[in-house]
CSV table of C-alpha atoms in Angstrom, one decimal:
chain,number,residue,atom,x,y,z
P,1,MET,CA,36.3,-28.9,15.7
P,2,ALA,CA,35.4,-26.4,18.4
P,3,SER,CA,32.5,-27.2,20.7
P,4,PRO,CA,29.4,-25.0,20.6
P,5,THR,CA,30.4,-23.5,23.9
P,6,SER,CA,33.8,-22.7,22.6
P,7,LEU,CA,32.4,-21.2,19.4
P,8,LEU,CA,30.0,-19.0,21.4
P,9,ALA,CA,32.8,-17.8,23.7
P,10,GLU,CA,35.2,-16.9,20.8
P,11,ARG,CA,32.6,-15.0,18.6
P,12,GLU,CA,31.9,-11.4,19.5
P,13,HIS,CA,28.4,-11.5,17.9
P,14,VAL,CA,26.0,-14.3,18.5
P,15,LEU,CA,22.9,-14.5,16.3
P,16,LEU,CA,19.9,-16.6,17.3
P,17,THR,CA,17.0,-17.5,15.1
P,18,PHE,CA,13.8,-16.8,16.8
P,19,ASP,CA,11.6,-19.9,16.4
P,20,GLY,CA,13.3,-22.7,18.3
P,21,PRO,CA,16.4,-21.2,20.0
P,22,VAL,CA,14.4,-18.3,21.5
P,23,CYS,CA,10.8,-19.6,21.7
P,24,SER,CA,8.2,-21.9,20.2
P,25,VAL,CA,6.2,-19.3,18.2
P,26,TYR,CA,3.0,-21.3,17.5
P,27,ALA,CA,2.9,-23.3,20.7
P,28,GLY,CA,-0.6,-22.1,21.5
P,29,VAL,CA,-2.1,-22.1,18.1
P,30,GLY,CA,-0.2,-24.5,15.8
P,31,GLU,CA,1.5,-23.7,12.4
P,32,ARG,CA,-1.1,-25.5,10.3
P,33,VAL,CA,-4.0,-23.4,11.7
P,34,VAL,CA,-2.1,-20.2,10.6
P,35,ALA,CA,-1.3,-21.7,7.2
P,36,ASP,CA,-5.0,-22.5,6.7
P,37,ARG,CA,-5.9,-18.9,7.6
P,38,LEU,CA,-3.5,-17.7,4.9
P,39,ARG,CA,-4.7,-20.0,2.4
P,40,ALA,CA,-8.2,-18.6,2.7
P,41,TYR,CA,-6.9,-15.5,0.8
P,42,LEU,CA,-5.7,-17.6,-2.2
P,43,GLY,CA,-8.8,-19.6,-3.2
P,44,PRO,CA,-9.3,-23.3,-3.7
P,45,HIS,CA,-7.0,-24.0,-6.7
P,46,LEU,CA,-3.5,-24.4,-5.2
P,47,PRO,CA,-0.6,-26.6,-5.9
P,48,GLU,CA,-0.7,-29.7,-3.7
P,49,THR,CA,2.4,-28.7,-1.8
P,50,VAL,CA,0.8,-25.3,-1.0
P,51,ALA,CA,-2.6,-26.8,-0.2
P,52,THR,CA,-1.2,-29.3,2.3
P,53,THR,CA,1.7,-27.6,3.9
P,54,ALA,CA,1.7,-26.6,7.6
P,55,ASP,CA,4.3,-24.0,7.0
P,56,PRO,CA,2.9,-20.4,6.8
P,57,PHE,CA,6.1,-19.3,5.1
P,58,GLU,CA,5.5,-21.7,2.2
P,59,VAL,CA,2.0,-20.2,1.6
P,60,LEU,CA,3.5,-16.7,1.8
P,61,ALA,CA,6.1,-17.6,-0.8
P,62,TRP,CA,3.5,-19.0,-3.1
P,63,ALA,CA,1.4,-15.9,-2.7
P,64,ARG,CA,4.3,-13.7,-3.7
P,65,THR,CA,4.6,-15.6,-7.0
P,66,LEU,CA,0.9,-14.7,-7.9
P,67,SER,CA,0.9,-11.0,-7.6
P,68,ALA,CA,2.0,-8.1,-5.5
P,69,THR,CA,-1.6,-7.7,-4.2
P,70,ALA,CA,-1.8,-11.5,-3.2
P,71,GLY,CA,1.6,-11.3,-1.5
P,72,ARG,CA,0.7,-8.1,0.3
P,73,LEU,CA,-2.7,-9.6,1.6
P,74,VAL,CA,-1.1,-12.8,2.9
P,75,GLU,CA,1.8,-10.8,4.3
P,76,LEU,CA,-0.6,-8.7,6.4
P,77,GLU,CA,-2.6,-11.6,7.6
P,78,LEU,CA,0.5,-13.5,8.6
P,79,ARG,CA,1.8,-10.4,10.5
P,80,LYS,CA,-1.6,-10.4,12.3
P,81,GLN,CA,-1.4,-14.1,13.1
P,82,GLU,CA,2.2,-13.8,14.4
P,83,LEU,CA,1.3,-10.8,16.7
P,84,ALA,CA,-1.6,-12.9,18.2
P,85,ALA,CA,0.6,-15.9,18.6
P,86,MET,CA,3.1,-14.0,20.8
P,87,ALA,CA,0.6,-14.2,23.7
P,88,THR,CA,1.0,-18.0,23.8
P,89,ALA,CA,4.5,-18.5,22.5
P,90,VAL,CA,6.6,-20.6,24.9
P,91,GLN,CA,10.2,-19.4,25.7
P,92,THR,CA,12.9,-22.1,25.1
P,93,PRO,CA,14.2,-23.5,28.4
P,94,GLY,CA,17.8,-22.2,29.1
P,95,VAL,CA,17.7,-19.4,26.5
P,96,LEU,CA,17.4,-16.6,29.1
P,97,ASP,CA,20.5,-17.9,31.0
P,98,LEU,CA,22.5,-18.2,27.7
P,99,VAL,CA,21.7,-14.8,26.4
P,100,ARG,CA,22.2,-13.0,29.8
P,101,ASP,CA,25.5,-14.8,30.2
P,102,LEU,CA,26.6,-13.8,26.7
P,103,ALA,CA,25.6,-10.2,27.2
P,104,LEU,CA,27.3,-9.9,30.5
P,105,ARG,CA,30.6,-11.4,29.0
P,106,GLY,CA,30.6,-8.6,26.4
P,107,HIS,CA,29.0,-10.3,23.4
P,108,THR,CA,26.2,-8.8,21.4
P,109,VAL,CA,23.0,-11.0,20.9
P,110,THR,CA,20.9,-10.5,17.8
P,111,VAL,CA,17.7,-12.2,17.0
P,112,VAL,CA,17.1,-13.2,13.4
P,113,SER,CA,13.8,-14.3,12.1
P,114,ASN,CA,11.5,-14.9,9.1
P,115,HIS,CA,8.7,-13.8,11.4
P,116,SER,CA,7.7,-10.1,11.3
P,117,MET,CA,9.8,-7.5,12.9
P,118,ASP,CA,6.7,-6.4,14.9
P,119,ALA,CA,6.0,-9.9,16.3
P,120,VAL,CA,9.6,-10.4,17.3
P,121,GLY,CA,9.8,-7.0,18.9
P,122,ALA,CA,6.5,-7.5,20.7
P,123,TYR,CA,7.7,-10.8,22.2
P,124,LEU,CA,11.0,-9.5,23.3
P,125,ALA,CA,9.5,-6.2,24.7
P,126,GLY,CA,7.3,-8.2,27.1
P,127,ARG,CA,10.0,-10.5,28.6
P,128,GLU,CA,13.2,-10.2,30.5
P,129,ILE,CA,15.2,-11.8,27.6
P,130,GLY,CA,14.6,-8.6,25.6
P,131,ARG,CA,16.9,-6.6,27.9
P,132,TYR,CA,19.8,-8.6,26.5
P,133,VAL,CA,19.0,-8.5,22.8
P,134,TYR,CA,21.1,-5.9,21.0
P,135,GLU,CA,19.7,-6.0,17.5
P,136,ILE,CA,16.7,-7.7,15.6
P,137,SER,CA,16.9,-8.6,11.9
P,138,ALA,CA,13.5,-9.8,10.8
P,139,ARG,CA,10.8,-9.7,8.1
P,140,HIS,CA,9.4,-6.3,7.2
P,141,SER,CA,5.8,-6.1,6.4
P,142,GLU,CA,6.2,-3.1,4.1
P,143,GLU,CA,8.2,-5.0,1.4
P,144,PRO,CA,8.8,-8.7,0.4
P,145,THR,CA,11.8,-9.4,2.5
P,146,PRO,CA,13.8,-12.4,1.2
P,147,LEU,CA,13.4,-15.1,3.8
P,148,MET,CA,15.8,-17.9,5.0
P,149,PRO,CA,17.3,-20.1,3.5
P,150,ASP,CA,18.2,-16.9,1.6
P,151,PRO,CA,21.0,-15.3,3.5
P,152,TYR,CA,19.6,-11.8,3.3
P,153,LEU,CA,18.5,-11.6,7.0
P,154,LEU,CA,21.8,-12.9,8.2
P,155,THR,CA,23.7,-10.5,6.0
P,156,GLN,CA,21.5,-7.6,7.2
P,157,ALA,CA,22.3,-8.5,10.8
P,158,VAL,CA,26.0,-8.4,10.1
P,159,LEU,CA,25.6,-5.0,8.6
P,160,LEU,CA,23.6,-3.8,11.4
P,161,LEU,CA,26.3,-4.8,13.8
P,162,ASP,CA,29.0,-3.2,11.6
P,163,THR,CA,31.0,-6.4,11.6
P,164,THR,CA,32.2,-9.3,9.5
P,165,PRO,CA,31.0,-12.9,9.3
P,166,ASP,CA,34.3,-14.1,10.9
P,167,ARG,CA,33.4,-12.4,14.1
P,168,ALA,CA,29.9,-13.8,14.3
P,169,CYS,CA,28.0,-17.1,14.6
P,170,LEU,CA,24.4,-18.4,14.3
P,171,VAL,CA,22.4,-20.6,16.7
P,172,ALA,CA,20.1,-22.1,14.1
P,173,GLY,CA,16.7,-23.6,14.7
P,174,SER,CA,16.2,-25.4,11.4
P,175,VAL,CA,18.0,-26.9,8.4
P,176,MET,CA,17.0,-23.8,6.4
P,177,ASP,CA,18.7,-21.6,9.0
P,178,VAL,CA,21.9,-23.6,8.6
P,179,GLN,CA,21.7,-23.2,4.9
P,180,ALA,CA,21.3,-19.5,5.2
P,181,ALA,CA,24.2,-19.4,7.5
P,182,SER,CA,26.4,-21.2,5.1
P,183,ALA,CA,25.5,-18.8,2.3
P,184,ALA,CA,26.2,-15.9,4.6
P,185,GLY,CA,29.6,-17.3,5.6
P,186,LEU,CA,28.7,-17.9,9.2
P,187,PRO,CA,29.4,-21.0,11.3
P,188,ALA,CA,26.2,-22.4,12.6
P,189,ILE,CA,25.4,-24.1,15.9
P,190,GLU,CA,22.3,-26.3,15.5
P,191,TYR,CA,19.7,-26.2,18.3
P,192,ALA,CA,18.1,-29.6,19.1
P,193,PRO,CA,14.6,-29.0,20.5
P,194,HIS,CA,12.7,-30.8,23.3
P,195,SER,CA,15.4,-30.3,25.9
P,196,ALA,CA,15.6,-28.8,29.3
P,197,ALA,CA,18.8,-27.0,28.6
P,198,LEU,CA,19.6,-25.1,25.5
P,199,VAL,CA,23.5,-25.2,25.5
P,200,GLY,CA,23.6,-28.9,26.2
P,201,THR,CA,21.6,-29.8,23.1
P,202,MET,CA,23.6,-27.7,20.5
P,203,SER,CA,26.0,-29.1,18.1
P,204,GLU,CA,28.2,-27.3,15.5
P,205,VAL,CA,27.4,-28.0,12.0
């Protein structure tokens, strides 16, 4: 099996999920705080899993099952919370060096995210890493975008790049990202958090 470094070198297009490999989105506010703010739109009578989850995307997914209006309200609030979180998001150590090196060697770098396109774009626009990102495939606020582990965002990235899965790979930040990559036909490199160097903590899955 090829090492993560070898896989990155041989694939023309490298996709990175945003939360984890690129930055810690809610480093300054916490996921549970955001999930609580979304729950405020849905009333007190929620399934236990939705009432207790710290994952804002689970709350959004539940809201979408209730009605188009509920899904829209929660989507807009989540977008607002994500945009605010960008001010305190913490960049992953080593990712700038990785992305710069890939770009200078002729690879394209695409950021893929369940987070809103506006939030991802705002983060990248204000930081040096944004200079080396070729495309973004992220959640649209105008419509209920299928989120990972659904392969939609990865398939969309491949289409944006006018390429095929055999010429790309994903640096994944979670098990759901890996599942999405498998469904999209992409090899995944799993990022292990809490390290001082990105490349040294990745393993192919």
